[in-house]
Amino acid sequence: MFDALEMSLKVLERLALIEPAIRRKSAELWKQLSRAAESVALNLGEGRARRAGDQRRHYEIAAGSASELTVALRVAVIRRYISEAEAAEVDAMLDRVRAMLYKLTR
């Protein structure tokens, strides 16, 4: 089992619970947030099957998307689309993903 990928899929599961609140207020923010979350998982999945520099590049893209997702969640909180607690729960999972990605890219 690839822990980083599994955790990124849990992030997607958790985001599904707050999707209606964000999408109701801003379909555009939801699309961006959703694309970033999917990019994390998809790049982890693809990178796992690659080698050398190509593998690292996929992990770097996943890390960038994880950072983008965190900022999108902060925007959703600032705009009062979701609560700080809802965002913090997702971000705590993302912290684990980012920590694993840090090791994978170094």
PDB file of N, CA and C in Angstrom:
ATOM      1  N   MET A   1       0.843  -1.187   0.000  1.00  0.00           N
ATOM      2  CA  MET A   1       0.000   0.000   0.000  1.00  0.00           C
ATOM      3  C   MET A   1       0.885   1.246   0.000  1.00  0.00           C
ATOM      4  N   PHE A   2       0.484   2.218  -0.747  1.00  0.00           N
ATOM      5  CA  PHE A   2       1.208   3.484  -0.875  1.00  0.00           C
ATOM      6  C   PHE A   2       0.484   4.504   0.012  1.00  0.00           C
ATOM      7  N   ASP A   3       1.055   4.760   1.192  1.00  0.00           N
ATOM      8  CA  ASP A   3       0.383   5.570   2.211  1.00  0.00           C
ATOM      9  C   ASP A   3       0.016   6.977   1.743  1.00  0.00           C
ATOM     10  N   ALA A   4       0.895   7.606   0.996  1.00  0.00           N
ATOM     11  CA  ALA A   4       0.610   8.973   0.530  1.00  0.00           C
ATOM     12  C   ALA A   4      -0.626   8.973  -0.365  1.00  0.00           C
ATOM     13  N   LEU A   5      -0.717   8.004  -1.255  1.00  0.00           N
ATOM     14  CA  LEU A   5      -1.880   7.908  -2.136  1.00  0.00           C
ATOM     15  C   LEU A   5      -3.143   7.625  -1.330  1.00  0.00           C
ATOM     16  N   GLU A   6      -3.059   6.704  -0.401  1.00  0.00           N
ATOM     17  CA  GLU A   6      -4.235   6.361   0.415  1.00  0.00           C
ATOM     18  C   GLU A   6      -4.729   7.570   1.211  1.00  0.00           C
ATOM     19  N   MET A   7      -3.805   8.348   1.767  1.00  0.00           N
ATOM     20  CA  MET A   7      -4.199   9.537   2.524  1.00  0.00           C
ATOM     21  C   MET A   7      -4.814  10.582   1.602  1.00  0.00           C
ATOM     22  N   SER A   8      -4.285  10.715   0.393  1.00  0.00           N
ATOM     23  CA  SER A   8      -4.863  11.687  -0.542  1.00  0.00           C
ATOM     24  C   SER A   8      -6.284  11.292  -0.930  1.00  0.00           C
ATOM     25  N   LEU A   9      -6.562  10.004  -0.993  1.00  0.00           N
ATOM     26  CA  LEU A   9      -7.925   9.541  -1.282  1.00  0.00           C
ATOM     27  C   LEU A   9      -8.856   9.819  -0.101  1.00  0.00           C
ATOM     28  N   LYS A  10      -8.327   9.745   1.110  1.00  0.00           N
ATOM     29  CA  LYS A  10      -9.133  10.097   2.292  1.00  0.00           C
ATOM     30  C   LYS A  10      -9.471  11.587   2.287  1.00  0.00           C
ATOM     31  N   VAL A  11      -8.536  12.397   1.805  1.00  0.00           N
ATOM     32  CA  VAL A  11      -8.808  13.829   1.673  1.00  0.00           C
ATOM     33  C   VAL A  11      -9.991  14.032   0.722  1.00  0.00           C
ATOM     34  N   LEU A  12      -9.983  13.331  -0.397  1.00  0.00           N
ATOM     35  CA  LEU A  12     -11.096  13.437  -1.349  1.00  0.00           C
ATOM     36  C   LEU A  12     -12.417  13.015  -0.713  1.00  0.00           C
ATOM     37  N   GLU A  13     -12.385  11.966   0.076  1.00  0.00           N
ATOM     38  CA  GLU A  13     -13.603  11.518   0.764  1.00  0.00           C
ATOM     39  C   GLU A  13     -14.119  12.595   1.711  1.00  0.00           C
ATOM     40  N   ARG A  14     -13.218  13.216   2.447  1.00  0.00           N
ATOM     41  CA  ARG A  14     -13.614  14.251   3.402  1.00  0.00           C
ATOM     42  C   ARG A  14     -14.125  15.492   2.684  1.00  0.00           C
ATOM     43  N   LEU A  15     -13.514  15.827   1.568  1.00  0.00           N
ATOM     44  CA  LEU A  15     -13.965  16.989   0.801  1.00  0.00           C
ATOM     45  C   LEU A  15     -15.391  16.800   0.279  1.00  0.00           C
ATOM     46  N   ALA A  16     -15.763  15.573  -0.005  1.00  0.00           N
ATOM     47  CA  ALA A  16     -17.116  15.308  -0.492  1.00  0.00           C
ATOM     48  C   ALA A  16     -18.167  15.758   0.524  1.00  0.00           C
ATOM     49  N   LEU A  17     -17.812  15.760   1.799  1.00  0.00           N
ATOM     50  CA  LEU A  17     -18.759  16.168   2.843  1.00  0.00           C
ATOM     51  C   LEU A  17     -18.979  17.679   2.882  1.00  0.00           C
ATOM     52  N   ILE A  18     -17.964  18.444   2.482  1.00  0.00           N
ATOM     53  CA  ILE A  18     -18.118  19.900   2.519  1.00  0.00           C
ATOM     54  C   ILE A  18     -18.383  20.489   1.130  1.00  0.00           C
ATOM     55  N   GLU A  19     -18.380  19.637   0.128  1.00  0.00           N
ATOM     56  CA  GLU A  19     -18.612  20.102  -1.242  1.00  0.00           C
ATOM     57  C   GLU A  19     -19.884  20.932  -1.392  1.00  0.00           C
ATOM     58  N   PRO A  20     -21.037  20.465  -0.892  1.00  0.00           N
ATOM     59  CA  PRO A  20     -22.264  21.243  -1.114  1.00  0.00           C
ATOM     60  C   PRO A  20     -22.177  22.673  -0.580  1.00  0.00           C
ATOM     61  N   ALA A  21     -21.573  22.839   0.576  1.00  0.00           N
ATOM     62  CA  ALA A  21     -21.477  24.175   1.177  1.00  0.00           C
ATOM     63  C   ALA A  21     -20.641  25.113   0.316  1.00  0.00           C
ATOM     64  N   ILE A  22     -19.555  24.610  -0.219  1.00  0.00           N
ATOM     65  CA  ILE A  22     -18.690  25.456  -1.041  1.00  0.00           C
ATOM     66  C   ILE A  22     -19.307  25.680  -2.414  1.00  0.00           C
ATOM     67  N   ARG A  23     -19.803  24.615  -3.023  1.00  0.00           N
ATOM     68  CA  ARG A  23     -20.338  24.729  -4.380  1.00  0.00           C
ATOM     69  C   ARG A  23     -21.553  25.647  -4.439  1.00  0.00           C
ATOM     70  N   ARG A  24     -22.372  25.634  -3.385  1.00  0.00           N
ATOM     71  CA  ARG A  24     -23.550  26.514  -3.330  1.00  0.00           C
ATOM     72  C   ARG A  24     -23.152  27.982  -3.393  1.00  0.00           C
ATOM     73  N   LYS A  25     -22.042  28.298  -2.759  1.00  0.00           N
ATOM     74  CA  LYS A  25     -21.593  29.690  -2.679  1.00  0.00           C
ATOM     75  C   LYS A  25     -20.681  30.095  -3.834  1.00  0.00           C
ATOM     76  N   SER A  26     -19.850  29.141  -4.307  1.00  0.00           N
ATOM     77  CA  SER A  26     -18.898  29.470  -5.381  1.00  0.00           C
ATOM     78  C   SER A  26     -18.540  28.217  -6.167  1.00  0.00           C
ATOM     79  N   ALA A  27     -19.213  28.044  -7.286  1.00  0.00           N
ATOM     80  CA  ALA A  27     -18.922  26.895  -8.145  1.00  0.00           C
ATOM     81  C   ALA A  27     -17.488  26.950  -8.653  1.00  0.00           C
ATOM     82  N   GLU A  28     -16.991  28.156  -8.916  1.00  0.00           N
ATOM     83  CA  GLU A  28     -15.620  28.300  -9.419  1.00  0.00           C
ATOM     84  C   GLU A  28     -14.583  27.868  -8.384  1.00  0.00           C
ATOM     85  N   LEU A  29     -14.773  28.287  -7.141  1.00  0.00           N
ATOM     86  CA  LEU A  29     -13.831  27.872  -6.096  1.00  0.00           C
ATOM     87  C   LEU A  29     -13.895  26.358  -5.933  1.00  0.00           C
ATOM     88  N   TRP A  30     -15.098  25.800  -5.960  1.00  0.00           N
ATOM     89  CA  TRP A  30     -15.204  24.350  -5.814  1.00  0.00           C
ATOM     90  C   TRP A  30     -14.473  23.628  -6.941  1.00  0.00           C
ATOM     91  N   LYS A  31     -14.613  24.104  -8.177  1.00  0.00           N
ATOM     92  CA  LYS A  31     -13.925  23.468  -9.301  1.00  0.00           C
ATOM     93  C   LYS A  31     -12.414  23.494  -9.100  1.00  0.00           C
ATOM     94  N   GLN A  32     -11.897  24.632  -8.674  1.00  0.00           N
ATOM     95  CA  GLN A  32     -10.450  24.770  -8.455  1.00  0.00           C
ATOM     96  C   GLN A  32      -9.992  23.847  -7.324  1.00  0.00           C
ATOM     97  N   LEU A  33     -10.742  23.853  -6.242  1.00  0.00           N
ATOM     98  CA  LEU A  33     -10.425  23.030  -5.085  1.00  0.00           C
ATOM     99  C   LEU A  33     -10.471  21.551  -5.463  1.00  0.00           C
ATOM    100  N   SER A  34     -11.495  21.173  -6.189  1.00  0.00           N
ATOM    101  CA  SER A  34     -11.674  19.786  -6.607  1.00  0.00           C
ATOM    102  C   SER A  34     -10.547  19.342  -7.545  1.00  0.00           C
ATOM    103  N   ARG A  35     -10.194  20.189  -8.504  1.00  0.00           N
ATOM    104  CA  ARG A  35      -9.096  19.863  -9.427  1.00  0.00           C
ATOM    105  C   ARG A  35      -7.781  19.680  -8.671  1.00  0.00           C
ATOM    106  N   ALA A  36      -7.536  20.550  -7.711  1.00  0.00           N
ATOM    107  CA  ALA A  36      -6.291  20.443  -6.932  1.00  0.00           C
ATOM    108  C   ALA A  36      -6.259  19.139  -6.135  1.00  0.00           C
ATOM    109  N   ALA A  37      -7.363  18.801  -5.493  1.00  0.00           N
ATOM    110  CA  ALA A  37      -7.420  17.572  -4.702  1.00  0.00           C
ATOM    111  C   ALA A  37      -7.247  16.336  -5.581  1.00  0.00           C
ATOM    112  N   GLU A  38      -7.900  16.354  -6.728  1.00  0.00           N
ATOM    113  CA  GLU A  38      -7.766  15.226  -7.656  1.00  0.00           C
ATOM    114  C   GLU A  38      -6.349  15.134  -8.202  1.00  0.00           C
ATOM    115  N   SER A  39      -5.725  16.276  -8.444  1.00  0.00           N
ATOM    116  CA  SER A  39      -4.357  16.293  -8.951  1.00  0.00           C
ATOM    117  C   SER A  39      -3.385  15.653  -7.967  1.00  0.00           C
ATOM    118  N   VAL A  40      -3.597  15.882  -6.689  1.00  0.00           N
ATOM    119  CA  VAL A  40      -2.726  15.261  -5.683  1.00  0.00           C
ATOM    120  C   VAL A  40      -2.782  13.744  -5.837  1.00  0.00           C
ATOM    121  N   ALA A  41      -3.983  13.200  -5.818  1.00  0.00           N
ATOM    122  CA  ALA A  41      -4.138  11.744  -5.895  1.00  0.00           C
ATOM    123  C   ALA A  41      -3.646  11.196  -7.235  1.00  0.00           C
ATOM    124  N   LEU A  42      -4.028  11.840  -8.323  1.00  0.00           N
ATOM    125  CA  LEU A  42      -3.667  11.325  -9.648  1.00  0.00           C
ATOM    126  C   LEU A  42      -2.161  11.371  -9.893  1.00  0.00           C
ATOM    127  N   ASN A  43      -1.505  12.440  -9.444  1.00  0.00           N
ATOM    128  CA  ASN A  43      -0.054  12.520  -9.628  1.00  0.00           C
ATOM    129  C   ASN A  43       0.695  11.547  -8.730  1.00  0.00           C
ATOM    130  N   LEU A  44       0.161  11.289  -7.550  1.00  0.00           N
ATOM    131  CA  LEU A  44       0.767  10.251  -6.707  1.00  0.00           C
ATOM    132  C   LEU A  44       0.635   8.884  -7.380  1.00  0.00           C
ATOM    133  N   GLY A  45      -0.552   8.624  -7.914  1.00  0.00           N
ATOM    134  CA  GLY A  45      -0.764   7.347  -8.589  1.00  0.00           C
ATOM    135  C   GLY A  45       0.131   7.172  -9.796  1.00  0.00           C
ATOM    136  N   GLU A  46       0.262   8.213 -10.602  1.00  0.00           N
ATOM    137  CA  GLU A  46       1.107   8.118 -11.785  1.00  0.00           C
ATOM    138  C   GLU A  46       2.583   8.079 -11.414  1.00  0.00           C
ATOM    139  N   GLY A  47       2.973   8.900 -10.470  1.00  0.00           N
ATOM    140  CA  GLY A  47       4.376   8.939 -10.063  1.00  0.00           C
ATOM    141  C   GLY A  47       4.853   7.615  -9.502  1.00  0.00           C
ATOM    142  N   ARG A  48       3.974   6.909  -8.858  1.00  0.00           N
ATOM    143  CA  ARG A  48       4.335   5.617  -8.275  1.00  0.00           C
ATOM    144  C   ARG A  48       4.827   4.641  -9.351  1.00  0.00           C
ATOM    145  N   ALA A  49       4.319   4.785 -10.560  1.00  0.00           N
ATOM    146  CA  ALA A  49       4.693   3.874 -11.642  1.00  0.00           C
ATOM    147  C   ALA A  49       5.861   4.387 -12.482  1.00  0.00           C
ATOM    148  N   ARG A  50       6.376   5.568 -12.153  1.00  0.00           N
ATOM    149  CA  ARG A  50       7.484   6.153 -12.922  1.00  0.00           C
ATOM    150  C   ARG A  50       8.799   5.934 -12.195  1.00  0.00           C
ATOM    151  N   ARG A  51       9.877   6.326 -12.841  1.00  0.00           N
ATOM    152  CA  ARG A  51      11.209   6.184 -12.261  1.00  0.00           C
ATOM    153  C   ARG A  51      11.992   7.474 -12.389  1.00  0.00           C
ATOM    154  N   ALA A  52      12.995   7.591 -11.547  1.00  0.00           N
ATOM    155  CA  ALA A  52      13.978   8.682 -11.575  1.00  0.00           C
ATOM    156  C   ALA A  52      13.318  10.059 -11.567  1.00  0.00           C
ATOM    157  N   GLY A  53      13.804  10.966 -12.415  1.00  0.00           N
ATOM    158  CA  GLY A  53      13.351  12.351 -12.414  1.00  0.00           C
ATOM    159  C   GLY A  53      11.885  12.506 -12.750  1.00  0.00           C
ATOM    160  N   ASP A  54      11.375  11.635 -13.617  1.00  0.00           N
ATOM    161  CA  ASP A  54       9.966  11.708 -13.995  1.00  0.00           C
ATOM    162  C   ASP A  54       9.078  11.425 -12.779  1.00  0.00           C
ATOM    163  N   GLN A  55       9.467  10.479 -11.966  1.00  0.00           N
ATOM    164  CA  GLN A  55       8.715  10.162 -10.755  1.00  0.00           C
ATOM    165  C   GLN A  55       8.710  11.364  -9.812  1.00  0.00           C
ATOM    166  N   ARG A  56       9.863  11.927  -9.597  1.00  0.00           N
ATOM    167  CA  ARG A  56       9.977  13.076  -8.703  1.00  0.00           C
ATOM    168  C   ARG A  56       9.120  14.243  -9.197  1.00  0.00           C
ATOM    169  N   ARG A  57       9.091  14.457 -10.483  1.00  0.00           N
ATOM    170  CA  ARG A  57       8.286  15.553 -11.053  1.00  0.00           C
ATOM    171  C   ARG A  57       6.811  15.372 -10.733  1.00  0.00           C
ATOM    172  N   HIS A  58       6.303  14.159 -10.820  1.00  0.00           N
ATOM    173  CA  HIS A  58       4.898  13.913 -10.472  1.00  0.00           C
ATOM    174  C   HIS A  58       4.647  14.196  -8.990  1.00  0.00           C
ATOM    175  N   TYR A  59       5.594  13.818  -8.158  1.00  0.00           N
ATOM    176  CA  TYR A  59       5.445  14.080  -6.729  1.00  0.00           C
ATOM    177  C   TYR A  59       5.522  15.583  -6.433  1.00  0.00           C
ATOM    178  N   GLU A  60       6.352  16.298  -7.173  1.00  0.00           N
ATOM    179  CA  GLU A  60       6.419  17.748  -7.001  1.00  0.00           C
ATOM    180  C   GLU A  60       5.111  18.414  -7.421  1.00  0.00           C
ATOM    181  N   ILE A  61       4.513  17.944  -8.490  1.00  0.00           N
ATOM    182  CA  ILE A  61       3.211  18.475  -8.925  1.00  0.00           C
ATOM    183  C   ILE A  61       2.158  18.187  -7.864  1.00  0.00           C
ATOM    184  N   ALA A  62       2.185  16.989  -7.313  1.00  0.00           N
ATOM    185  CA  ALA A  62       1.237  16.638  -6.242  1.00  0.00           C
ATOM    186  C   ALA A  62       1.415  17.568  -5.043  1.00  0.00           C
ATOM    187  N   ALA A  63       2.662  17.867  -4.702  1.00  0.00           N
ATOM    188  CA  ALA A  63       2.933  18.763  -3.568  1.00  0.00           C
ATOM    189  C   ALA A  63       2.398  20.161  -3.848  1.00  0.00           C
ATOM    190  N   GLY A  64       2.595  20.644  -5.060  1.00  0.00           N
ATOM    191  CA  GLY A  64       2.066  21.960  -5.427  1.00  0.00           C
ATOM    192  C   GLY A  64       0.548  21.993  -5.353  1.00  0.00           C
ATOM    193  N   SER A  65      -0.076  20.927  -5.814  1.00  0.00           N
ATOM    194  CA  SER A  65      -1.539  20.859  -5.762  1.00  0.00           C
ATOM    195  C   SER A  65      -2.044  20.782  -4.325  1.00  0.00           C
ATOM    196  N   ALA A  66      -1.303  20.112  -3.456  1.00  0.00           N
ATOM    197  CA  ALA A  66      -1.686  20.054  -2.043  1.00  0.00           C
ATOM    198  C   ALA A  66      -1.629  21.449  -1.418  1.00  0.00           C
ATOM    199  N   SER A  67      -0.618  22.222  -1.781  1.00  0.00           N
ATOM    200  CA  SER A  67      -0.522  23.598  -1.282  1.00  0.00           C
ATOM    201  C   SER A  67      -1.662  24.453  -1.824  1.00  0.00           C
ATOM    202  N   GLU A  68      -1.985  24.272  -3.093  1.00  0.00           N
ATOM    203  CA  GLU A  68      -3.095  24.998  -3.701  1.00  0.00           C
ATOM    204  C   GLU A  68      -4.414  24.660  -2.991  1.00  0.00           C
ATOM    205  N   LEU A  69      -4.585  23.401  -2.661  1.00  0.00           N
ATOM    206  CA  LEU A  69      -5.795  22.968  -1.955  1.00  0.00           C
ATOM    207  C   LEU A  69      -5.900  23.633  -0.591  1.00  0.00           C
ATOM    208  N   THR A  70      -4.797  23.742   0.114  1.00  0.00           N
ATOM    209  CA  THR A  70      -4.804  24.406   1.422  1.00  0.00           C
ATOM    210  C   THR A  70      -5.239  25.867   1.289  1.00  0.00           C
ATOM    211  N   VAL A  71      -4.715  26.547   0.295  1.00  0.00           N
ATOM    212  CA  VAL A  71      -5.088  27.951   0.096  1.00  0.00           C
ATOM    213  C   VAL A  71      -6.565  28.057  -0.293  1.00  0.00           C
ATOM    214  N   ALA A  72      -7.048  27.163  -1.124  1.00  0.00           N
ATOM    215  CA  ALA A  72      -8.466  27.173  -1.501  1.00  0.00           C
ATOM    216  C   ALA A  72      -9.356  26.972  -0.278  1.00  0.00           C
ATOM    217  N   LEU A  73      -8.944  26.108   0.620  1.00  0.00           N
ATOM    218  CA  LEU A  73      -9.704  25.916   1.858  1.00  0.00           C
ATOM    219  C   LEU A  73      -9.687  27.177   2.713  1.00  0.00           C
ATOM    220  N   ARG A  74      -8.558  27.848   2.768  1.00  0.00           N
ATOM    221  CA  ARG A  74      -8.471  29.102   3.529  1.00  0.00           C
ATOM    222  C   ARG A  74      -9.391  30.159   2.934  1.00  0.00           C
ATOM    223  N   VAL A  75      -9.440  30.223   1.611  1.00  0.00           N
ATOM    224  CA  VAL A  75     -10.351  31.160   0.943  1.00  0.00           C
ATOM    225  C   VAL A  75     -11.795  30.827   1.308  1.00  0.00           C
ATOM    226  N   ALA A  76     -12.130  29.540   1.304  1.00  0.00           N
ATOM    227  CA  ALA A  76     -13.491  29.126   1.656  1.00  0.00           C
ATOM    228  C   ALA A  76     -13.848  29.522   3.088  1.00  0.00           C
ATOM    229  N   VAL A  77     -12.881  29.483   3.979  1.00  0.00           N
ATOM    230  CA  VAL A  77     -13.120  29.902   5.365  1.00  0.00           C
ATOM    231  C   VAL A  77     -13.284  31.419   5.433  1.00  0.00           C
ATOM    232  N   ILE A  78     -12.393  32.144   4.777  1.00  0.00           N
ATOM    233  CA  ILE A  78     -12.457  33.612   4.777  1.00  0.00           C
ATOM    234  C   ILE A  78     -13.796  34.096   4.224  1.00  0.00           C
ATOM    235  N   ARG A  79     -14.264  33.416   3.181  1.00  0.00           N
ATOM    236  CA  ARG A  79     -15.546  33.777   2.563  1.00  0.00           C
ATOM    237  C   ARG A  79     -16.747  33.236   3.333  1.00  0.00           C
ATOM    238  N   ARG A  80     -16.455  32.476   4.393  1.00  0.00           N
ATOM    239  CA  ARG A  80     -17.484  31.881   5.254  1.00  0.00           C
ATOM    240  C   ARG A  80     -18.354  30.839   4.535  1.00  0.00           C
ATOM    241  N   TYR A  81     -17.717  30.117   3.609  1.00  0.00           N
ATOM    242  CA  TYR A  81     -18.407  29.017   2.941  1.00  0.00           C
ATOM    243  C   TYR A  81     -18.384  27.759   3.815  1.00  0.00           C
ATOM    244  N   ILE A  82     -17.288  27.617   4.580  1.00  0.00           N
ATOM    245  CA  ILE A  82     -17.140  26.500   5.521  1.00  0.00           C
ATOM    246  C   ILE A  82     -16.528  27.041   6.805  1.00  0.00           C
ATOM    247  N   SER A  83     -16.588  26.228   7.855  1.00  0.00           N
ATOM    248  CA  SER A  83     -16.018  26.651   9.133  1.00  0.00           C
ATOM    249  C   SER A  83     -14.518  26.371   9.189  1.00  0.00           C
ATOM    250  N   GLU A  84     -13.860  27.031  10.110  1.00  0.00           N
ATOM    251  CA  GLU A  84     -12.430  26.780  10.314  1.00  0.00           C
ATOM    252  C   GLU A  84     -12.184  25.336  10.701  1.00  0.00           C
ATOM    253  N   ALA A  85     -13.090  24.775  11.495  1.00  0.00           N
ATOM    254  CA  ALA A  85     -12.936  23.378  11.928  1.00  0.00           C
ATOM    255  C   ALA A  85     -13.010  22.424  10.743  1.00  0.00           C
ATOM    256  N   GLU A  86     -13.905  22.681   9.815  1.00  0.00           N
ATOM    257  CA  GLU A  86     -14.019  21.827   8.624  1.00  0.00           C
ATOM    258  C   GLU A  86     -12.748  21.894   7.792  1.00  0.00           C
ATOM    259  N   ALA A  87     -12.234  23.084   7.601  1.00  0.00           N
ATOM    260  CA  ALA A  87     -11.003  23.246   6.828  1.00  0.00           C
ATOM    261  C   ALA A  87      -9.818  22.620   7.559  1.00  0.00           C
ATOM    262  N   ALA A  88      -9.765  22.789   8.865  1.00  0.00           N
ATOM    263  CA  ALA A  88      -8.648  22.258   9.655  1.00  0.00           C
ATOM    264  C   ALA A  88      -8.599  20.740   9.599  1.00  0.00           C
ATOM    265  N   GLU A  89      -9.748  20.115   9.562  1.00  0.00           N
ATOM    266  CA  GLU A  89      -9.783  18.654   9.487  1.00  0.00           C
ATOM    267  C   GLU A  89      -9.152  18.159   8.181  1.00  0.00           C
ATOM    268  N   VAL A  90      -9.508  18.800   7.085  1.00  0.00           N
ATOM    269  CA  VAL A  90      -8.926  18.425   5.791  1.00  0.00           C
ATOM    270  C   VAL A  90      -7.441  18.776   5.771  1.00  0.00           C
ATOM    271  N   ASP A  91      -7.095  19.950   6.274  1.00  0.00           N
ATOM    272  CA  ASP A  91      -5.705  20.391   6.238  1.00  0.00           C
ATOM    273  C   ASP A  91      -4.804  19.499   7.088  1.00  0.00           C
ATOM    274  N   ALA A  92      -5.334  18.937   8.170  1.00  0.00           N
ATOM    275  CA  ALA A  92      -4.535  18.016   8.986  1.00  0.00           C
ATOM    276  C   ALA A  92      -4.167  16.773   8.174  1.00  0.00           C
ATOM    277  N   MET A  93      -5.106  16.301   7.373  1.00  0.00           N
ATOM    278  CA  MET A  93      -4.804  15.160   6.499  1.00  0.00           C
ATOM    279  C   MET A  93      -3.790  15.567   5.433  1.00  0.00           C
ATOM    280  N   LEU A  94      -3.964  16.774   4.908  1.00  0.00           N
ATOM    281  CA  LEU A  94      -3.034  17.271   3.888  1.00  0.00           C
ATOM    282  C   LEU A  94      -1.629  17.446   4.448  1.00  0.00           C
ATOM    283  N   ASP A  95      -1.513  17.802   5.717  1.00  0.00           N
ATOM    284  CA  ASP A  95      -0.190  17.918   6.334  1.00  0.00           C
ATOM    285  C   ASP A  95       0.557  16.595   6.252  1.00  0.00           C
ATOM    286  N   ARG A  96      -0.157  15.513   6.490  1.00  0.00           N
ATOM    287  CA  ARG A  96       0.460  14.183   6.390  1.00  0.00           C
ATOM    288  C   ARG A  96       0.890  13.906   4.958  1.00  0.00           C
ATOM    289  N   VAL A  97       0.027  14.238   4.013  1.00  0.00           N
ATOM    290  CA  VAL A  97       0.367  14.025   2.599  1.00  0.00           C
ATOM    291  C   VAL A  97       1.590  14.864   2.227  1.00  0.00           C
ATOM    292  N   ARG A  98       1.593  16.129   2.638  1.00  0.00           N
ATOM    293  CA  ARG A  98       2.728  16.999   2.311  1.00  0.00           C
ATOM    294  C   ARG A  98       4.028  16.494   2.941  1.00  0.00           C
ATOM    295  N   ALA A  99       3.953  15.979   4.157  1.00  0.00           N
ATOM    296  CA  ALA A  99       5.148  15.443   4.809  1.00  0.00           C
ATOM    297  C   ALA A  99       5.690  14.249   4.022  1.00  0.00           C
ATOM    298  N   MET A 100       4.815  13.386   3.574  1.00  0.00           N
ATOM    299  CA  MET A 100       5.254  12.235   2.775  1.00  0.00           C
ATOM    300  C   MET A 100       5.810  12.701   1.435  1.00  0.00           C
ATOM    301  N   LEU A 101       5.180  13.693   0.836  1.00  0.00           N
ATOM    302  CA  LEU A 101       5.660  14.215  -0.447  1.00  0.00           C
ATOM    303  C   LEU A 101       7.017  14.888  -0.278  1.00  0.00           C
ATOM    304  N   TYR A 102       7.223  15.539   0.844  1.00  0.00           N
ATOM    305  CA  TYR A 102       8.529  16.159   1.098  1.00  0.00           C
ATOM    306  C   TYR A 102       9.629  15.098   1.048  1.00  0.00           C
ATOM    307  N   LYS A 103       9.389  13.993   1.718  1.00  0.00           N
ATOM    308  CA  LYS A 103      10.379  12.918   1.708  1.00  0.00           C
ATOM    309  C   LYS A 103      10.543  12.311   0.321  1.00  0.00           C
ATOM    310  N   LEU A 104       9.448  12.205  -0.410  1.00  0.00           N
ATOM    311  CA  LEU A 104       9.510  11.606  -1.750  1.00  0.00           C
ATOM    312  C   LEU A 104      10.238  12.499  -2.753  1.00  0.00           C
ATOM    313  N   THR A 105      10.268  13.803  -2.503  1.00  0.00           N
ATOM    314  CA  THR A 105      10.898  14.714  -3.454  1.00  0.00           C
ATOM    315  C   THR A 105      12.325  15.107  -3.057  1.00  0.00           C
ATOM    316  N   ARG A 106      12.811  14.608  -1.954  1.00  0.00           N
ATOM    317  CA  ARG A 106      14.158  14.968  -1.510  1.00  0.00           C
ATOM    318  C   ARG A 106      15.117  13.826  -1.748  1.00  0.00           C
TER     319      ARG A 106
END
